[in-house]
Amino acid sequence: MVREPLSRADLLLCGMLLSVAGAADSAYLVWEKYVAAASQVCDINPFFNCTVVQTSVYSSVYGIPTAAFGLAGFLLLLALFVIGFRGRERLGPWPVDTWLLLVASLGALLGLGLSYLEVFVIQAVCLFCAAGFALDLGVLALAVVLRRRTTRGK
């Protein structure tokens, strides 16, 4: 039995689902930062400890929680996936797939930097932050596949 590769619509739909999950994860982290600052939801031990990460100096940039940037990024990715799903091929000078790859790559680089800070500087990992990074890596993988198909003319 030969399996057909996922269609463009399937990939875009998967991207929408991952983006919604990432936005929900980021929104929860923003809520945690403002409303439930000392919540113990994912404080498992001294290393896997969201409170340590959320209260570190690296959890905000100019008073804006880093999770808010993640929320904005996932919402932008969701919008791009929806635009592609609705059949639009270009957005401004570039194909939608190029925009997806660009935004997902930027998110992955920021996630990588924040993960480095968590492990080597803060010496604590927020599981919700790690989940957001994993979701962005999933989006990045989809964006790579979509972009490769675009450049190959499929």
PDB file of C-alpha atoms in Angstrom, residues 7-154:
ATOM      1  CA  SER A   7      -1.687  17.608   0.704  1.00  0.00           C
ATOM      2  CA  ARG A   8      -0.912  21.308   1.014  1.00  0.00           C
ATOM      3  CA  ALA A   9      -4.278  21.801   2.712  1.00  0.00           C
ATOM      4  CA  ASP A  10      -3.465  19.045   5.224  1.00  0.00           C
ATOM      5  CA  LEU A  11      -0.121  20.657   6.061  1.00  0.00           C
ATOM      6  CA  LEU A  12      -1.714  24.089   6.416  1.00  0.00           C
ATOM      7  CA  LEU A  13      -4.433  22.673   8.666  1.00  0.00           C
ATOM      8  CA  CYS A  14      -1.807  20.976  10.846  1.00  0.00           C
ATOM      9  CA  GLY A  15       0.013  24.304  11.033  1.00  0.00           C
ATOM     10  CA  MET A  16      -3.175  26.030  12.132  1.00  0.00           C
ATOM     11  CA  LEU A  17      -3.681  23.461  14.901  1.00  0.00           C
ATOM     12  CA  LEU A  18      -0.088  23.782  16.126  1.00  0.00           C
ATOM     13  CA  SER A  19      -0.375  27.579  16.033  1.00  0.00           C
ATOM     14  CA  VAL A  20      -3.594  27.530  18.067  1.00  0.00           C
ATOM     15  CA  ALA A  21      -1.935  25.222  20.610  1.00  0.00           C
ATOM     16  CA  GLY A  22       1.110  27.507  20.748  1.00  0.00           C
ATOM     17  CA  ALA A  23      -1.067  30.593  21.174  1.00  0.00           C
ATOM     18  CA  ALA A  24      -2.986  28.883  24.002  1.00  0.00           C
ATOM     19  CA  ASP A  25       0.271  27.868  25.690  1.00  0.00           C
ATOM     20  CA  SER A  26       1.687  31.389  25.382  1.00  0.00           C
ATOM     21  CA  ALA A  27      -1.560  32.989  26.554  1.00  0.00           C
ATOM     22  CA  TYR A  28      -1.494  30.755  29.632  1.00  0.00           C
ATOM     23  CA  LEU A  29       2.082  31.851  30.361  1.00  0.00           C
ATOM     24  CA  VAL A  30       1.118  35.521  30.025  1.00  0.00           C
ATOM     25  CA  TRP A  31      -1.792  34.901  32.401  1.00  0.00           C
ATOM     26  CA  GLU A  32       0.570  33.164  34.824  1.00  0.00           C
ATOM     27  CA  LYS A  33       2.932  36.154  34.700  1.00  0.00           C
ATOM     28  CA  TYR A  34       0.228  38.713  35.496  1.00  0.00           C
ATOM     29  CA  VAL A  35      -2.413  36.879  37.519  1.00  0.00           C
ATOM     30  CA  ALA A  36      -0.949  33.794  39.138  1.00  0.00           C
ATOM     31  CA  ALA A  37       2.682  34.818  39.578  1.00  0.00           C
ATOM     32  CA  ALA A  38       3.455  32.244  42.274  1.00  0.00           C
ATOM     33  CA  SER A  39       1.406  29.353  40.899  1.00  0.00           C
ATOM     34  CA  GLN A  40       2.808  25.902  41.504  1.00  0.00           C
ATOM     35  CA  VAL A  41       1.190  24.229  38.464  1.00  0.00           C
ATOM     36  CA  CYS A  42       4.404  23.030  36.841  1.00  0.00           C
ATOM     37  CA  ASP A  43       6.848  23.311  39.726  1.00  0.00           C
ATOM     38  CA  ILE A  44       7.966  19.687  39.848  1.00  0.00           C
ATOM     39  CA  ASN A  45      11.396  20.087  41.443  1.00  0.00           C
ATOM     40  CA  PRO A  46      14.141  22.750  41.584  1.00  0.00           C
ATOM     41  CA  PHE A  47      15.105  22.141  37.918  1.00  0.00           C
ATOM     42  CA  PHE A  48      11.649  21.760  36.336  1.00  0.00           C
ATOM     43  CA  ASN A  49      10.235  24.874  37.905  1.00  0.00           C
ATOM     44  CA  CYS A  50       8.097  27.438  36.086  1.00  0.00           C
ATOM     45  CA  THR A  51       8.059  29.859  39.004  1.00  0.00           C
ATOM     46  CA  VAL A  52      11.857  30.184  38.957  1.00  0.00           C
ATOM     47  CA  VAL A  53      11.783  30.893  35.203  1.00  0.00           C
ATOM     48  CA  GLN A  54       8.766  33.244  35.385  1.00  0.00           C
ATOM     49  CA  THR A  55      10.339  35.317  38.156  1.00  0.00           C
ATOM     50  CA  SER A  56      13.773  35.577  36.536  1.00  0.00           C
ATOM     51  CA  VAL A  57      15.019  38.800  34.952  1.00  0.00           C
ATOM     52  CA  TYR A  58      14.838  37.051  31.570  1.00  0.00           C
ATOM     53  CA  SER A  59      11.070  36.540  31.698  1.00  0.00           C
ATOM     54  CA  SER A  60      10.343  40.089  30.472  1.00  0.00           C
ATOM     55  CA  VAL A  61      11.785  42.551  27.976  1.00  0.00           C
ATOM     56  CA  TYR A  62      11.091  46.183  28.905  1.00  0.00           C
ATOM     57  CA  GLY A  63       8.263  44.983  31.136  1.00  0.00           C
ATOM     58  CA  ILE A  64       6.640  42.853  28.434  1.00  0.00           C
ATOM     59  CA  PRO A  65       6.558  39.121  29.229  1.00  0.00           C
ATOM     60  CA  THR A  66       8.526  37.051  26.728  1.00  0.00           C
ATOM     61  CA  ALA A  67       5.444  34.838  26.476  1.00  0.00           C
ATOM     62  CA  ALA A  68       3.572  37.824  24.990  1.00  0.00           C
ATOM     63  CA  PHE A  69       6.054  37.812  22.115  1.00  0.00           C
ATOM     64  CA  GLY A  70       5.374  34.085  21.722  1.00  0.00           C
ATOM     65  CA  LEU A  71       1.640  34.748  21.705  1.00  0.00           C
ATOM     66  CA  ALA A  72       2.041  37.407  19.012  1.00  0.00           C
ATOM     67  CA  GLY A  73       4.260  35.088  16.979  1.00  0.00           C
ATOM     68  CA  PHE A  74       1.853  32.153  17.140  1.00  0.00           C
ATOM     69  CA  LEU A  75      -1.086  34.413  16.216  1.00  0.00           C
ATOM     70  CA  LEU A  76       0.901  35.738  13.245  1.00  0.00           C
ATOM     71  CA  LEU A  77       1.697  32.154  12.199  1.00  0.00           C
ATOM     72  CA  LEU A  78      -1.979  31.236  12.547  1.00  0.00           C
ATOM     73  CA  ALA A  79      -2.950  34.162  10.313  1.00  0.00           C
ATOM     74  CA  LEU A  80      -0.367  33.115   7.698  1.00  0.00           C
ATOM     75  CA  PHE A  81      -1.578  29.502   7.729  1.00  0.00           C
ATOM     76  CA  VAL A  82      -5.187  30.684   7.333  1.00  0.00           C
ATOM     77  CA  ILE A  83      -4.185  32.970   4.448  1.00  0.00           C
ATOM     78  CA  GLY A  84      -2.462  30.035   2.736  1.00  0.00           C
ATOM     79  CA  PHE A  85      -5.372  27.707   3.472  1.00  0.00           C
ATOM     80  CA  ARG A  86      -7.772  30.168   1.829  1.00  0.00           C
ATOM     81  CA  GLY A  87      -5.777  29.865  -1.397  1.00  0.00           C
ATOM     82  CA  ARG A  88      -3.679  32.998  -1.371  1.00  0.00           C
ATOM     83  CA  GLU A  89      -0.208  32.245  -2.700  1.00  0.00           C
ATOM     84  CA  ARG A  90       1.597  35.546  -2.151  1.00  0.00           C
ATOM     85  CA  LEU A  91       1.632  38.159   0.547  1.00  0.00           C
ATOM     86  CA  GLY A  92       3.427  41.251  -0.615  1.00  0.00           C
ATOM     87  CA  PRO A  93       6.692  40.452  -2.353  1.00  0.00           C
ATOM     88  CA  TRP A  94       7.009  36.839  -1.152  1.00  0.00           C
ATOM     89  CA  PRO A  95       5.009  33.620  -1.236  1.00  0.00           C
ATOM     90  CA  VAL A  96       3.043  32.839   1.934  1.00  0.00           C
ATOM     91  CA  ASP A  97       5.280  29.792   2.442  1.00  0.00           C
ATOM     92  CA  THR A  98       8.341  32.051   2.620  1.00  0.00           C
ATOM     93  CA  TRP A  99       6.643  34.210   5.258  1.00  0.00           C
ATOM     94  CA  LEU A 100       5.789  31.073   7.236  1.00  0.00           C
ATOM     95  CA  LEU A 101       9.391  29.893   7.075  1.00  0.00           C
ATOM     96  CA  LEU A 102      10.706  33.321   8.080  1.00  0.00           C
ATOM     97  CA  VAL A 103       8.376  33.766  11.076  1.00  0.00           C
ATOM     98  CA  ALA A 104       8.765  30.154  12.259  1.00  0.00           C
ATOM     99  CA  SER A 105      12.565  30.414  11.964  1.00  0.00           C
ATOM    100  CA  LEU A 106      12.588  33.604  13.990  1.00  0.00           C
ATOM    101  CA  GLY A 107      10.431  31.932  16.638  1.00  0.00           C
ATOM    102  CA  ALA A 108      12.714  28.906  16.726  1.00  0.00           C
ATOM    103  CA  LEU A 109      15.807  31.093  17.132  1.00  0.00           C
ATOM    104  CA  LEU A 110      14.188  33.018  19.975  1.00  0.00           C
ATOM    105  CA  GLY A 111      13.019  29.766  21.548  1.00  0.00           C
ATOM    106  CA  LEU A 112      16.513  28.334  21.264  1.00  0.00           C
ATOM    107  CA  GLY A 113      17.978  31.406  22.948  1.00  0.00           C
ATOM    108  CA  LEU A 114      15.415  31.315  25.743  1.00  0.00           C
ATOM    109  CA  SER A 115      15.956  27.574  26.222  1.00  0.00           C
ATOM    110  CA  TYR A 116      19.695  28.194  26.509  1.00  0.00           C
ATOM    111  CA  LEU A 117      19.022  30.834  29.183  1.00  0.00           C
ATOM    112  CA  GLU A 118      16.727  28.472  31.060  1.00  0.00           C
ATOM    113  CA  VAL A 119      19.151  25.561  31.154  1.00  0.00           C
ATOM    114  CA  PHE A 120      22.536  27.267  31.497  1.00  0.00           C
ATOM    115  CA  VAL A 121      21.834  30.620  33.162  1.00  0.00           C
ATOM    116  CA  ILE A 122      18.614  30.312  35.170  1.00  0.00           C
ATOM    117  CA  GLN A 123      19.245  26.586  35.696  1.00  0.00           C
ATOM    118  CA  ALA A 124      15.525  25.823  35.678  1.00  0.00           C
ATOM    119  CA  VAL A 125      13.150  24.778  32.908  1.00  0.00           C
ATOM    120  CA  CYS A 126       9.550  25.858  32.494  1.00  0.00           C
ATOM    121  CA  LEU A 127       7.662  22.938  30.960  1.00  0.00           C
ATOM    122  CA  PHE A 128       5.086  25.258  29.364  1.00  0.00           C
ATOM    123  CA  CYS A 129       7.919  27.257  27.773  1.00  0.00           C
ATOM    124  CA  ALA A 130       9.486  24.027  26.506  1.00  0.00           C
ATOM    125  CA  ALA A 131       6.112  22.964  25.088  1.00  0.00           C
ATOM    126  CA  GLY A 132       5.833  26.278  23.231  1.00  0.00           C
ATOM    127  CA  PHE A 133       9.315  25.779  21.791  1.00  0.00           C
ATOM    128  CA  ALA A 134       8.408  22.243  20.697  1.00  0.00           C
ATOM    129  CA  LEU A 135       5.230  23.533  19.031  1.00  0.00           C
ATOM    130  CA  ASP A 136       7.242  26.158  17.159  1.00  0.00           C
ATOM    131  CA  LEU A 137       9.692  23.492  15.988  1.00  0.00           C
ATOM    132  CA  GLY A 138       6.696  21.554  14.648  1.00  0.00           C
ATOM    133  CA  VAL A 139       5.500  24.660  12.828  1.00  0.00           C
ATOM    134  CA  LEU A 140       9.008  25.197  11.479  1.00  0.00           C
ATOM    135  CA  ALA A 141       9.102  21.625  10.129  1.00  0.00           C
ATOM    136  CA  LEU A 142       5.783  22.192   8.349  1.00  0.00           C
ATOM    137  CA  ALA A 143       7.026  25.521   6.977  1.00  0.00           C
ATOM    138  CA  VAL A 144      10.149  23.826   5.595  1.00  0.00           C
ATOM    139  CA  VAL A 145       8.073  21.150   3.866  1.00  0.00           C
ATOM    140  CA  LEU A 146       5.686  23.750   2.418  1.00  0.00           C
ATOM    141  CA  ARG A 147       8.555  25.950   1.201  1.00  0.00           C
ATOM    142  CA  ARG A 148      10.375  23.007  -0.382  1.00  0.00           C
ATOM    143  CA  ARG A 149       7.219  22.034  -2.246  1.00  0.00           C
ATOM    144  CA  THR A 150       6.793  25.619  -3.439  1.00  0.00           C
ATOM    145  CA  THR A 151      10.358  25.825  -4.760  1.00  0.00           C
ATOM    146  CA  ARG A 152       9.992  22.452  -6.490  1.00  0.00           C
ATOM    147  CA  GLY A 153       6.796  23.532  -8.163  1.00  0.00           C
ATOM    148  CA  LYS A 154       4.539  20.895  -6.574  1.00  0.00           C
TER     149      LYS A 154
END
